[in-house]
Coordinates of N, CA and C in Angstrom, one line a residue:
X1 N 23.3 4.0 -3.3 CA 22.0 4.0 -2.7 C 22.1 4.7 -1.3
X2 N 21.4 5.8 -1.2 CA 21.4 6.6 0.1 C 20.1 6.2 0.9
X3 N 20.3 5.5 2.0 CA 19.3 5.0 2.9 C 19.4 5.8 4.2
X4 N 18.3 6.5 4.5 CA 18.3 7.3 5.7 C 17.9 6.5 6.9
X5 N 18.6 6.6 8.0 CA 18.3 6.0 9.3 C 17.8 7.1 10.2
X6 N 16.6 7.0 10.7 CA 16.1 8.1 11.6 C 16.6 7.8 13.1
X7 N 16.6 8.9 13.8 CA 16.9 8.8 15.3 C 15.5 8.4 16.0
X8 N 15.6 7.9 17.2 CA 14.3 7.6 17.9 C 13.4 8.8 18.0
X9 N 14.0 10.0 18.1 CA 13.2 11.2 18.2 C 12.5 11.5 16.8
X10 N 13.2 11.2 15.8 CA 12.6 11.4 14.4 C 11.5 10.4 14.2
X11 N 11.7 9.2 14.6 CA 10.6 8.2 14.5 C 9.4 8.7 15.2
X12 N 9.6 9.2 16.4 CA 8.4 9.7 17.2 C 7.8 10.9 16.5
X13 N 8.6 11.7 15.8 CA 8.0 12.8 15.1 C 7.2 12.4 13.9
X14 N 7.5 11.1 13.4 CA 6.8 10.6 12.3 C 5.5 9.9 12.6
X15 N 5.3 9.6 13.9 CA 4.1 8.9 14.4 C 2.7 9.6 14.0
X16 N 2.6 11.0 14.1 CA 1.4 11.6 13.7 C 1.0 11.4 12.3
X17 N 2.0 11.3 11.4 CA 1.7 11.0 10.0 C 1.1 9.6 9.9
X18 N 1.7 8.7 10.5 CA 1.2 7.3 10.5 C -0.3 7.2 11.1
X19 N -0.5 7.9 12.2 CA -1.8 7.8 12.8 C -2.9 8.4 11.8
X20 N -2.5 9.5 11.2 CA -3.4 10.2 10.3 C -3.7 9.3 9.1
X21 N -2.7 8.7 8.5 CA -3.0 7.7 7.4 C -3.9 6.6 7.9
X22 N -3.7 6.0 9.1 CA -4.5 5.0 9.6 C -6.0 5.5 9.7
X23 N -6.2 6.7 10.2 CA -7.5 7.3 10.4 C -8.2 7.5 9.1
X24 N -7.5 7.9 8.1 CA -8.1 8.1 6.8 C -8.5 6.8 6.2
X25 N -7.7 5.8 6.2 CA -8.1 4.5 5.7 C -9.2 3.9 6.4
X26 N -9.3 4.1 7.7 CA -10.4 3.6 8.5 C -11.7 4.3 8.0
X27 N -11.6 5.6 7.8 CA -12.8 6.4 7.4 C -13.2 5.8 5.9
X28 N -12.2 5.5 5.1 CA -12.6 5.1 3.7 C -13.2 3.7 3.8
X29 N -12.7 2.8 4.7 CA -13.3 1.5 4.8 C -14.8 1.6 5.2
X30 N -15.1 2.5 6.2 CA -16.4 2.7 6.6 C -17.3 3.4 5.6
X31 N -16.7 4.2 4.7 CA -17.5 4.9 3.7 C -17.8 4.1 2.5
X32 N -16.9 3.2 2.2 CA -17.0 2.4 1.0 C -18.2 1.5 1.1
X33 N -19.1 1.6 0.1 CA -20.3 0.8 0.1 C -20.9 0.8 -1.3
X34 N -21.9 -0.2 -1.5 CA -22.5 -0.2 -2.8 C -23.2 1.1 -3.0
X35 N -23.0 1.7 -4.2 CA -23.6 3.0 -4.5 C -22.7 4.2 -4.3
X36 N -21.6 4.0 -3.8 CA -20.7 5.1 -3.5 C -19.7 5.3 -4.7
X37 N -19.5 6.5 -5.1 CA -18.7 6.9 -6.2 C -17.2 7.0 -5.8
X38 N -16.3 6.5 -6.6 CA -14.9 6.6 -6.2 C -14.4 8.0 -6.1
X39 N -15.0 8.9 -6.8 CA -14.7 10.3 -6.7 C -15.1 10.9 -5.3
X40 N -16.2 10.4 -4.8 CA -16.6 10.8 -3.4 C -15.6 10.4 -2.4
X41 N -15.1 9.1 -2.6 CA -14.1 8.7 -1.6 C -12.8 9.5 -1.7
X42 N -12.4 9.9 -2.9 CA -11.3 10.8 -3.0 C -11.5 12.1 -2.4
X43 N -12.7 12.6 -2.6 CA -13.1 13.9 -1.9 C -13.1 13.8 -0.4
X44 N -13.5 12.7 0.1 CA -13.4 12.5 1.6 C -12.0 12.6 2.1
X45 N -11.1 11.9 1.4 CA -9.7 11.9 1.8 C -9.1 13.3 1.6
X46 N -9.6 14.0 0.6 CA -9.1 15.4 0.3 C -9.5 16.3 1.5
X47 N -10.8 16.1 1.9 CA -11.3 17.0 3.0 C -10.5 16.7 4.3
X48 N -10.2 15.4 4.5 CA -9.5 15.1 5.8 C -8.1 15.6 5.7
X49 N -7.4 15.6 4.6 CA -6.1 16.2 4.4 C -6.2 17.7 4.7
X50 N -7.1 18.3 4.1 CA -7.2 19.8 4.3 C -7.5 20.1 5.8
X51 N -8.4 19.4 6.4 CA -8.7 19.7 7.8 C -7.5 19.4 8.8
X52 N -6.7 18.5 8.4 CA -5.5 18.1 9.2 C -4.4 19.0 9.0
X53 N -4.4 19.7 7.8 CA -3.2 20.5 7.5 C -2.0 19.7 6.9
X54 N -2.4 18.6 6.4 CA -1.4 17.6 5.8 C -1.2 18.0 4.3
X55 N -0.3 17.2 3.7 CA 0.1 17.5 2.3 C 0.0 16.1 1.6
X56 N -0.8 16.1 0.5 CA -0.9 14.8 -0.3 C 0.5 14.5 -1.0
X57 N 0.8 13.2 -1.0 CA 2.0 12.8 -1.7 C 1.6 12.4 -3.1
X58 N 0.3 12.4 -3.4 CA -0.1 11.8 -4.7 C -0.4 12.9 -5.8
X59 N -1.0 14.0 -5.3 CA -1.7 14.9 -6.2 C -0.8 15.4 -7.3
X60 N 0.5 15.7 -6.9 CA 1.5 16.3 -7.8 C 2.5 15.2 -8.2
X61 N 2.2 14.0 -7.9 CA 3.2 12.9 -8.2 C 3.3 12.6 -9.6
X62 N 4.5 12.6 -10.2 CA 4.7 12.3 -11.6 C 5.9 11.5 -11.9
X63 N 5.9 10.3 -11.5 CA 7.1 9.4 -11.7 C 7.2 9.0 -13.1
X64 N 8.3 8.3 -13.5 CA 8.6 7.9 -14.8 C 7.5 6.8 -15.3
X65 N 7.0 6.0 -14.4 CA 6.1 4.9 -14.8 C 4.7 5.4 -15.0
X66 N 4.3 6.6 -14.6 CA 2.9 7.1 -14.6 C 2.8 8.2 -15.7
X67 N 1.6 8.6 -15.9 CA 1.3 9.7 -16.8 C 0.8 10.8 -15.9
X68 N 1.8 11.5 -15.3 CA 1.6 12.5 -14.2 C 1.3 13.8 -14.7
X69 N 1.0 14.7 -13.8 CA 0.8 14.4 -12.4 C -0.5 13.6 -12.1
X70 N -0.5 12.9 -11.0 CA -1.7 12.0 -10.7 C -2.9 12.7 -10.5
X71 N -3.0 13.8 -9.8 CA -4.1 14.7 -9.8 C -5.2 14.4 -8.8
X72 N -5.1 13.3 -8.1 CA -6.0 12.9 -7.0 C -5.2 12.6 -5.7
X73 N -5.8 12.4 -4.6 CA -5.1 12.2 -3.3 C -5.1 10.7 -2.8
X74 N -5.9 9.9 -3.6 CA -6.1 8.5 -3.2 C -6.0 7.6 -4.4
X75 N -5.4 6.5 -4.2 CA -5.5 5.4 -5.2 C -6.7 4.5 -5.0
X76 N -7.5 4.3 -6.0 CA -8.8 3.5 -5.8 C -8.7 2.4 -6.9
X77 N -8.3 1.2 -6.5 CA -8.2 0.1 -7.5 C -9.4 -0.9 -7.2
X78 N -10.1 -1.2 -8.3 CA -11.3 -2.0 -8.1 C -11.3 -3.3 -9.0
X79 N -11.5 -4.4 -8.4 CA -11.7 -5.7 -9.0 C -10.3 -6.1 -9.7
X80 N -10.3 -6.1 -11.0 CA -9.0 -6.5 -11.7 C -8.0 -5.5 -11.6
X81 N -8.3 -4.3 -11.2 CA -7.2 -3.2 -10.9 C -6.7 -3.5 -9.5
X82 N -5.4 -3.4 -9.4 CA -4.7 -3.7 -8.2 C -3.8 -2.6 -7.6
X83 N -3.2 -1.8 -8.5 CA -2.3 -0.8 -8.0 C -2.6 0.5 -8.8
X84 N -2.3 1.6 -8.1 CA -2.3 3.0 -8.6 C -3.6 3.4 -9.3
X85 N -4.7 2.8 -8.9 CA -6.0 3.1 -9.5 C -6.4 4.6 -9.5
X86 N -6.5 5.2 -10.6 CA -6.9 6.7 -10.6 C -8.3 6.8 -10.4
X87 N -8.8 7.5 -9.3 CA -10.2 7.7 -9.0 C -10.9 8.3 -10.3
X88 N -12.1 7.7 -10.6 CA -12.8 8.2 -11.7 C -14.3 8.0 -11.4
X89 N -15.1 8.4 -12.3 CA -16.6 8.4 -12.1 C -17.1 6.9 -12.2
X90 N -16.9 6.2 -11.1 CA -17.3 4.8 -11.0 C -18.1 4.6 -9.7
X91 N -19.3 4.0 -9.8 CA -20.1 3.7 -8.6 C -19.9 2.3 -8.1
X92 N -19.4 2.1 -6.9 CA -19.2 0.7 -6.4 C -20.4 -0.1 -6.5
X93 N -20.2 -1.4 -6.9 CA -21.3 -2.3 -7.1 C -21.2 -3.5 -6.1
X94 N -22.3 -4.2 -5.9 CA -22.4 -5.3 -5.0 C -21.3 -6.3 -5.3
X95 N -20.4 -6.6 -4.4 CA -19.4 -7.6 -4.5 C -18.1 -7.1 -5.0
X96 N -18.0 -5.8 -5.3 CA -16.7 -5.2 -5.7 C -15.6 -5.4 -4.7
X97 N -14.4 -5.7 -5.2 CA -13.2 -5.8 -4.4 C -12.4 -4.5 -4.6
X98 N -12.3 -3.7 -3.6 CA -11.6 -2.4 -3.7 C -10.4 -2.3 -2.8
X99 N -9.3 -1.7 -3.4 CA -8.1 -1.4 -2.6 C -7.9 0.1 -2.6
X100 N -7.6 0.6 -1.4 CA -7.3 2.0 -1.2 C -5.9 2.2 -0.8
X101 N -5.1 3.0 -1.4 CA -3.7 3.3 -1.1 C -3.6 4.7 -0.9
X102 N -3.0 5.2 0.3 CA -3.0 6.5 0.7 C -1.7 6.9 1.4
X103 N -1.1 8.0 0.9 CA 0.2 8.5 1.6 C 0.1 10.0 1.6
X104 N 0.5 10.5 2.8 CA 0.6 12.0 3.1 C 1.9 12.3 3.9
X105 N 2.1 13.6 3.8 CA 3.1 14.2 4.6 C 2.5 15.0 5.7
X106 N 3.0 14.8 7.0 CA 2.5 15.6 8.1 C 3.7 16.1 8.8
X107 N 3.8 17.4 8.9 CA 5.0 18.0 9.5 C 6.3 17.6 8.9
X108 N 6.2 17.3 7.6 CA 7.4 17.0 6.8 C 7.8 15.5 6.8
X109 N 7.0 14.6 7.5 CA 7.2 13.2 7.5 C 6.1 12.5 6.8
X110 N 6.5 11.4 6.0 CA 5.6 10.7 5.1 C 5.3 9.4 5.7
X111 N 4.1 8.9 5.6 CA 3.6 7.5 5.9 C 2.7 7.1 4.8
X112 N 2.7 5.8 4.5 CA 2.0 5.2 3.3 C 1.4 3.9 3.8
X113 N 0.1 3.7 3.4 CA -0.5 2.4 3.7 C -1.7 2.1 2.7
X114 N -2.0 0.8 2.8 CA -3.1 0.4 1.8 C -3.9 -0.7 2.5
X115 N -5.2 -0.8 2.0 CA -6.1 -1.8 2.6 C -7.1 -2.2 1.4
X116 N -7.5 -3.4 1.5 CA -8.5 -4.0 0.5 C -9.7 -4.4 1.3
X117 N -10.9 -4.1 0.6 CA -12.1 -4.5 1.2 C -13.1 -5.0 0.1
X118 N -14.1 -5.7 0.5 CA -15.2 -6.0 -0.4 C -16.5 -5.3 0.1
X119 N -17.2 -4.7 -0.9 CA -18.4 -4.0 -0.6 C -19.6 -4.9 -1.0
X120 N -20.7 -4.9 -0.2 CA -21.8 -5.7 -0.4 C -21.6 -7.2 -0.1
X121 N -22.2 -8.0 -0.9 CA -22.0 -9.5 -0.7 C -20.8 -10.0 -1.3
X122 N -19.9 -10.5 -0.5 CA -18.5 -10.9 -1.0 C -18.5 -12.2 -1.7
X123 N -17.5 -12.4 -2.5 CA -17.1 -13.7 -3.0 C -16.2 -14.3 -2.1
X124 N -16.3 -15.6 -1.8 CA -15.5 -16.3 -0.8 C -14.0 -16.2 -1.3
X125 N -13.8 -16.3 -2.6 CA -12.4 -16.3 -3.1 C -11.7 -14.9 -3.0
X126 N -12.5 -13.9 -3.0 CA -12.0 -12.5 -2.8 C -11.6 -12.3 -1.3
X127 N -12.4 -12.8 -0.4 CA -12.1 -12.7 1.0 C -10.9 -13.5 1.3
X128 N -10.7 -14.6 0.7 CA -9.5 -15.5 0.9 C -8.3 -14.7 0.4
X129 N -8.4 -14.1 -0.8 CA -7.3 -13.4 -1.4 C -6.8 -12.3 -0.5
X130 N -7.8 -11.5 0.1 CA -7.4 -10.4 1.0 C -6.7 -11.1 2.3
X131 N -7.3 -12.1 2.7 CA -6.7 -12.8 3.9 C -5.3 -13.2 3.7
X132 N -5.0 -13.8 2.6 CA -3.7 -14.3 2.2 C -2.7 -13.1 2.1
X133 N -3.2 -12.1 1.4 CA -2.3 -10.9 1.3 C -2.0 -10.3 2.6
X134 N -3.0 -10.2 3.6 CA -2.7 -9.8 4.9 C -1.7 -10.7 5.6
X135 N -1.8 -12.0 5.4 CA -1.0 -12.9 6.0 C 0.5 -12.7 5.6
X136 N 0.6 -12.4 4.3 CA 2.0 -12.1 3.7 C 2.5 -10.8 4.4
X137 N 1.7 -9.8 4.6 CA 2.2 -8.6 5.2 C 2.6 -8.9 6.7
X138 N 1.8 -9.7 7.4 CA 2.1 -10.0 8.8 C 3.4 -10.8 8.9
X139 N 3.6 -11.7 7.9 CA 4.8 -12.5 7.9 C 6.0 -11.6 7.7
X140 N 5.9 -10.6 6.8 CA 7.0 -9.7 6.5 C 7.3 -8.9 7.7
X141 N 6.3 -8.4 8.3 CA 6.5 -7.5 9.5 C 7.2 -8.3 10.6
X142 N 6.9 -9.6 10.8 CA 7.4 -10.4 11.8 C 8.9 -10.6 11.6
X143 N 9.5 -10.5 10.4 CA 10.9 -10.7 10.2 C 11.6 -9.3 10.0
X144 N 10.9 -8.3 10.1 CA 11.5 -7.0 9.9 C 12.2 -6.5 11.2
X145 N 13.2 -7.1 11.5 CA 13.9 -6.9 12.7 C 15.4 -6.6 12.4
X146 N 16.0 -5.8 13.3 CA 17.4 -5.5 13.2 C 18.2 -6.7 13.2
X147 N 19.2 -6.8 12.3 CA 20.0 -8.0 12.1 C 19.6 -8.9 10.9
X148 N 18.3 -8.8 10.5 CA 17.9 -9.4 9.3 C 18.2 -8.5 8.1
X149 N 17.8 -9.0 6.9 CA 18.1 -8.3 5.7 C 16.7 -8.1 4.9
X150 N 16.8 -7.2 3.9 CA 15.6 -7.0 3.1 C 15.2 -8.2 2.5
X151 N 16.1 -9.1 2.0 CA 15.7 -10.4 1.4 C 14.9 -11.2 2.3
X152 N 15.0 -11.1 3.6 CA 14.2 -11.9 4.5 C 12.7 -11.4 4.5
X153 N 12.5 -10.1 4.3 CA 11.2 -9.6 4.2 C 10.5 -10.1 2.9
X154 N 11.3 -10.0 1.8 CA 10.8 -10.4 0.5 C 10.5 -11.9 0.5
X155 N 11.4 -12.7 1.1 CA 11.1 -14.1 1.1 C 9.9 -14.5 1.9
X156 N 9.7 -13.8 3.0 CA 8.5 -14.1 3.9 C 7.2 -13.9 3.1
X157 N 7.2 -12.8 2.3 CA 6.0 -12.5 1.4 C 5.9 -13.6 0.4
X158 N 7.0 -13.9 -0.3 CA 6.9 -14.9 -1.4 C 6.6 -16.3 -0.9
X159 N 7.0 -16.6 0.3 CA 6.6 -17.9 0.9 C 5.1 -18.1 1.1
X160 N 4.5 -17.0 1.6 CA 3.0 -17.1 1.8 C 2.3 -17.2 0.5
X161 N 2.8 -16.5 -0.6 CA 2.2 -16.6 -1.9 C 2.3 -18.0 -2.4
X162 N 3.5 -18.5 -2.3 CA 3.8 -19.9 -2.9 C 2.9 -20.9 -2.1
X163 N 2.8 -20.8 -0.8 CA 2.0 -21.7 0.0 C 0.5 -21.8 -0.5
X164 N 0.1 -20.6 -1.0 CA -1.3 -20.5 -1.4 C -1.5 -20.5 -2.9
X165 N -0.5 -20.9 -3.6 CA -0.6 -21.1 -5.1 C -0.7 -19.9 -5.8
X166 N -0.1 -18.8 -5.4 CA -0.2 -17.5 -6.0 C 1.1 -17.1 -6.6
X167 N 1.1 -16.5 -7.8 CA 2.3 -16.0 -8.4 C 2.6 -14.6 -8.0
X168 N 3.9 -14.2 -8.0 CA 4.3 -12.9 -7.5 C 4.9 -12.1 -8.6
X169 N 4.4 -10.9 -8.8 CA 5.0 -9.9 -9.7 C 6.0 -9.1 -8.9
X170 N 7.2 -8.9 -9.6 CA 8.3 -8.2 -8.9 C 8.5 -6.8 -9.4
X171 N 7.6 -6.3 -10.3 CA 7.8 -5.0 -10.8 C 7.5 -3.9 -9.8
X172 N 6.6 -4.1 -8.9 CA 6.2 -3.1 -7.9 C 6.2 -3.8 -6.5
X173 N 6.8 -3.1 -5.6 CA 6.8 -3.6 -4.2 C 7.0 -2.5 -3.2
X174 N 7.5 -2.8 -2.0 CA 7.7 -1.8 -1.0 C 8.9 -0.9 -1.2
X175 N 9.1 -0.1 -0.3 CA 10.1 1.0 -0.4 C 10.4 1.7 0.9
X176 N 11.5 2.4 1.0 CA 11.8 3.2 2.1 C 11.0 4.5 2.1
X177 N 10.7 5.0 3.3 CA 10.0 6.3 3.4 C 10.7 7.2 4.4
X178 N 10.4 8.4 4.4 CA 10.9 9.4 5.3 C 10.4 10.8 5.1
X179 N 11.3 11.6 4.5 CA 10.9 12.9 4.1 C 10.1 12.9 2.8
X180 N 10.4 11.7 2.0 CA 9.7 11.6 0.7 C 9.0 10.3 0.7
X181 N 8.0 10.1 -0.2 CA 7.2 8.9 -0.2 C 8.0 7.6 -0.7
X182 N 8.8 7.8 -1.7 CA 9.6 6.7 -2.3 C 11.0 7.0 -2.1
X183 N 11.7 6.3 -1.1 CA 13.1 6.3 -0.9 C 13.8 5.4 -1.9
X184 N 15.1 5.3 -1.8 CA 15.9 4.6 -2.7 C 15.7 3.0 -2.6
X185 N 15.4 2.6 -1.3 CA 15.3 1.2 -1.0 C 14.0 0.5 -1.7
X186 N 14.2 -0.5 -2.5 CA 13.1 -1.2 -3.1 C 12.9 -2.6 -2.3
X187 N 11.7 -3.0 -2.0 CA 11.5 -4.2 -1.3 C 10.6 -5.1 -2.2
X188 N 11.2 -6.0 -2.9 CA 10.4 -6.9 -3.8 C 9.5 -7.8 -2.9
X189 N 8.5 -8.3 -3.5 CA 7.5 -9.2 -2.9 C 7.9 -10.7 -3.0
X190 N 9.1 -10.9 -3.4 CA 9.8 -12.3 -3.2 C 11.2 -12.1 -3.4
X191 N 12.0 -13.0 -2.8 CA 13.4 -12.9 -2.9 C 14.2 -13.9 -2.1
X192 N 15.4 -13.8 -1.9 CA 16.3 -14.8 -1.3 C 16.6 -14.3 0.2
X193 N 16.4 -15.1 1.1 CA 16.7 -14.7 2.5 C 18.2 -14.5 2.7
X194 N 18.5 -13.6 3.7 CA 19.9 -13.3 4.0 C 20.6 -12.5 3.0
X195 N 19.9 -12.0 2.0 CA 20.5 -11.1 1.0 C 19.9 -9.7 1.0
X196 N 20.7 -8.7 0.5 CA 20.2 -7.4 0.4 C 20.7 -6.5 1.5
X197 N 20.0 -5.3 1.6 CA 20.4 -4.3 2.6 C 20.1 -4.8 4.0
X198 N 21.0 -4.7 5.0 CA 20.7 -5.0 6.4 C 19.7 -4.1 7.0
X199 N 18.8 -4.7 7.8 CA 17.8 -3.9 8.5 C 18.4 -3.4 9.8
X200 N 18.4 -2.1 10.0 CA 19.0 -1.4 11.2 C 18.0 -0.5 11.8
X201 N 18.1 -0.3 13.1 CA 17.2 0.6 13.8 C 17.2 2.0 13.2
X202 N 16.0 2.5 13.0 CA 15.9 3.8 12.4 C 15.5 3.7 10.9
X203 N 15.6 2.6 10.3 CA 15.1 2.4 9.0 C 13.6 2.3 8.9
X204 N 13.0 3.2 8.1 CA 11.5 3.2 8.0 C 11.1 2.8 6.6
X205 N 10.3 1.8 6.5 CA 9.9 1.2 5.2 C 8.4 0.9 5.1
X206 N 8.0 1.0 3.9 CA 6.6 0.6 3.6 C 6.6 -0.8 2.9
X207 N 6.0 -1.7 3.5 CA 5.9 -3.1 3.0 C 4.6 -3.3 2.4
X208 N 4.5 -3.8 1.1 CA 3.2 -3.8 0.5 C 3.0 -5.0 -0.5
X209 N 2.7 -6.1 0.1 CA 2.3 -7.3 -0.8 C 1.0 -7.0 -1.6
X210 N 1.0 -7.4 -2.8 CA -0.2 -7.4 -3.6 C -0.2 -8.7 -4.5
X211 N -1.3 -9.3 -4.6 CA -1.5 -10.6 -5.3 C -2.7 -10.5 -6.2
X212 N -2.6 -11.3 -7.3 CA -3.7 -11.5 -8.2 C -4.1 -12.9 -8.2
X213 N -5.4 -13.2 -8.4 CA -6.0 -14.5 -8.2 C -5.2 -15.6 -9.1
X214 N -5.0 -15.3 -10.4 CA -4.5 -16.4 -11.3 C -3.3 -16.0 -12.2
X215 N -2.7 -14.8 -11.9 CA -1.6 -14.4 -12.8 C -0.6 -13.5 -12.0
X216 N 0.6 -13.3 -12.6 CA 1.5 -12.3 -12.2 C 1.7 -11.2 -13.2
X217 N 1.0 -11.3 -14.3 CA 1.1 -10.4 -15.4 C 0.2 -9.2 -15.3
X218 N 0.7 -8.1 -15.6 CA -0.1 -6.8 -15.5 C -0.1 -6.0 -16.7
X219 N -1.2 -5.1 -16.8 CA -1.3 -4.2 -18.0 C -1.7 -2.8 -17.4
X220 N -1.4 -1.8 -18.2 CA -1.7 -0.5 -17.8 C -2.9 0.1 -18.5
X221 N -3.8 0.7 -17.8 CA -4.9 1.4 -18.4 C -4.6 2.5 -19.3
X222 N -5.5 3.0 -20.2 CA -5.1 4.1 -21.0 C -4.9 5.4 -20.1
X223 N -5.4 5.4 -18.9 CA -5.2 6.6 -18.1 C -3.7 6.8 -17.7
X224 N -2.9 5.8 -17.9 CA -1.5 5.9 -17.7 C -1.1 5.6 -16.3
X225 N -2.1 5.2 -15.4 CA -1.8 5.0 -14.0 C -2.3 3.6 -13.5
X226 N -3.6 3.3 -13.8 CA -4.2 2.1 -13.2 C -3.6 0.8 -13.8
X227 N -3.2 0.0 -12.8 CA -2.6 -1.3 -13.2 C -3.5 -2.4 -12.9
X228 N -3.8 -3.2 -14.0 CA -4.7 -4.3 -13.9 C -4.0 -5.6 -14.1
X229 N -4.7 -6.7 -13.8 CA -4.2 -8.1 -14.1 C -4.4 -8.3 -15.6
X230 N -3.5 -9.0 -16.2 CA -3.6 -9.2 -17.6 C -4.7 -10.1 -18.0
X231 N -5.2 -11.0 -17.1 CA -6.2 -11.9 -17.5 C -7.6 -11.6 -16.9
X232 N -7.7 -10.4 -16.3 CA -9.0 -10.0 -15.7 C -9.3 -10.5 -14.3
X233 N -8.4 -11.3 -13.7 CA -8.6 -11.8 -12.4 C -8.4 -10.7 -11.4
X234 N -9.0 -10.8 -10.2 CA -9.1 -9.8 -9.2 C -7.7 -9.7 -8.4
X235 N -7.5 -8.6 -7.8 CA -6.4 -8.4 -7.0 C -6.6 -7.8 -5.6
X236 N -5.7 -8.1 -4.7 CA -5.7 -7.5 -3.3 C -4.4 -6.8 -3.0
X237 N -4.4 -5.8 -2.2 CA -3.2 -5.0 -1.9 C -3.3 -4.5 -0.5
X238 N -2.3 -4.8 0.3 CA -2.3 -4.3 1.7 C -0.9 -3.7 2.0
X239 N -0.8 -2.8 2.8 CA 0.5 -2.1 3.1 C 0.5 -1.4 4.4
X240 N 1.7 -1.5 5.1 CA 1.9 -0.7 6.3 C 3.3 0.0 6.2
X241 N 3.4 1.2 6.8 CA 4.7 1.7 7.1 C 5.2 1.3 8.4
X242 N 6.4 0.7 8.5 CA 6.9 0.3 9.8 C 8.3 0.9 10.0
X243 N 8.7 1.0 11.3 CA 10.0 1.4 11.7 C 10.8 0.3 12.3
X244 N 12.0 0.0 11.9 CA 12.9 -1.0 12.5 C 13.4 -0.4 13.8
X245 N 13.4 -1.2 14.8 CA 14.0 -0.8 16.1 C 15.0 -1.8 16.6
X246 N 15.4 -1.7 17.8 CA 16.3 -2.7 18.5 C 15.5 -3.9 18.9
X247 N 14.2 -3.8 18.9 CA 13.3 -4.9 19.3 C 12.2 -5.2 18.2
X248 N 11.0 -5.1 18.6 CA 9.9 -5.3 17.7 C 9.7 -4.1 16.8
X249 N 9.3 -4.4 15.5 CA 9.1 -3.2 14.6 C 7.9 -2.4 15.1
X250 N 7.9 -1.2 14.8 CA 6.7 -0.3 15.1 C 5.8 -0.2 13.8
X251 N 4.6 -0.5 13.9 CA 3.6 -0.3 12.8 C 3.1 1.1 12.9
X252 N 3.7 2.0 12.1 CA 3.4 3.4 12.2 C 1.9 3.7 11.7
X253 N 1.4 2.9 10.8 CA 0.1 3.2 10.2 C -1.0 2.3 10.7
X254 N -0.8 1.8 11.9 CA -1.9 0.8 12.5 C -3.2 1.6 12.5
X255 N -4.3 0.7 12.2 CA -5.6 1.2 12.1 C -6.4 0.7 13.3
X256 N -7.3 1.6 13.8 CA -8.2 1.2 14.9 C -9.2 0.2 14.5

C-alpha cells in the first residue's frame, strides 16, 4: 500500500481545493429546496467548477463498483438513497432528506466532502440521524492525530453509531486523498482502536460516516451507481477532508 505524506507546503497548496469544495456545498445547501430539480443542482455545481477552472473528480469516474463513467459532477442521494446518487430528473419534495457529495481537483490537488440536509418540513428522526452522523464525524476528527492509528478513527465512528442504536455498513468508508480522489488507504466506519496504519503529519484523508435508520444492508439501483438501504429506511452521509499535523487536524473542507 502506497500512502503519500504531504509536506506542509503541499498541504497549503491543497487548501484552495478544500475551500472551493466547501463553497460549492454551501451553495448547494442554500439552493436545495422544495421544487428544485436534482439536475439543476448538478448544473449549479458544474457552473461553479467551470467558473473556478477546477476539474470534476466524478464526471469521468469509472470504478469497478459503478457503471461508469458517472457523467455528472455531483452525487445527489435522496431519502433511502445514501451514497453515489446519480443526479436524475427528480424534483425535491417537502420533507426530503438529501445528501450531496462533491469532489474536485484544483491546481492538481483533490478535496472531497459531503453534507446532508432536509428540505421543507423535516421529520424529527431525520434531523436526529443527520445530527448523529455529524457527531460521528466530529468524534473521528477529534482522534485524527499523529500517533494514533486508522483504527482509532474507525472505532470513534462505530462507537457513536452503537451508542445511538445504529448498525454500521463496512463496504464503503473514508479514504486517503491527494493528487487523486481515492488513495490506497481505506477508513472503515467501525474498527478496532490501536490497529491499522499509523497517522502521521502530512497524511490527508477523507472521513465519511454514513448511517441508515434501521439497517446496514444496501442495494444498488439499476443505474449502477445509486446505493439505497435494503429496507427503504432513510440515510445520512457527511464527510470532510482533513490533514494530519503535529497538532490539531486541519479541516480542509470547512464550510462557512
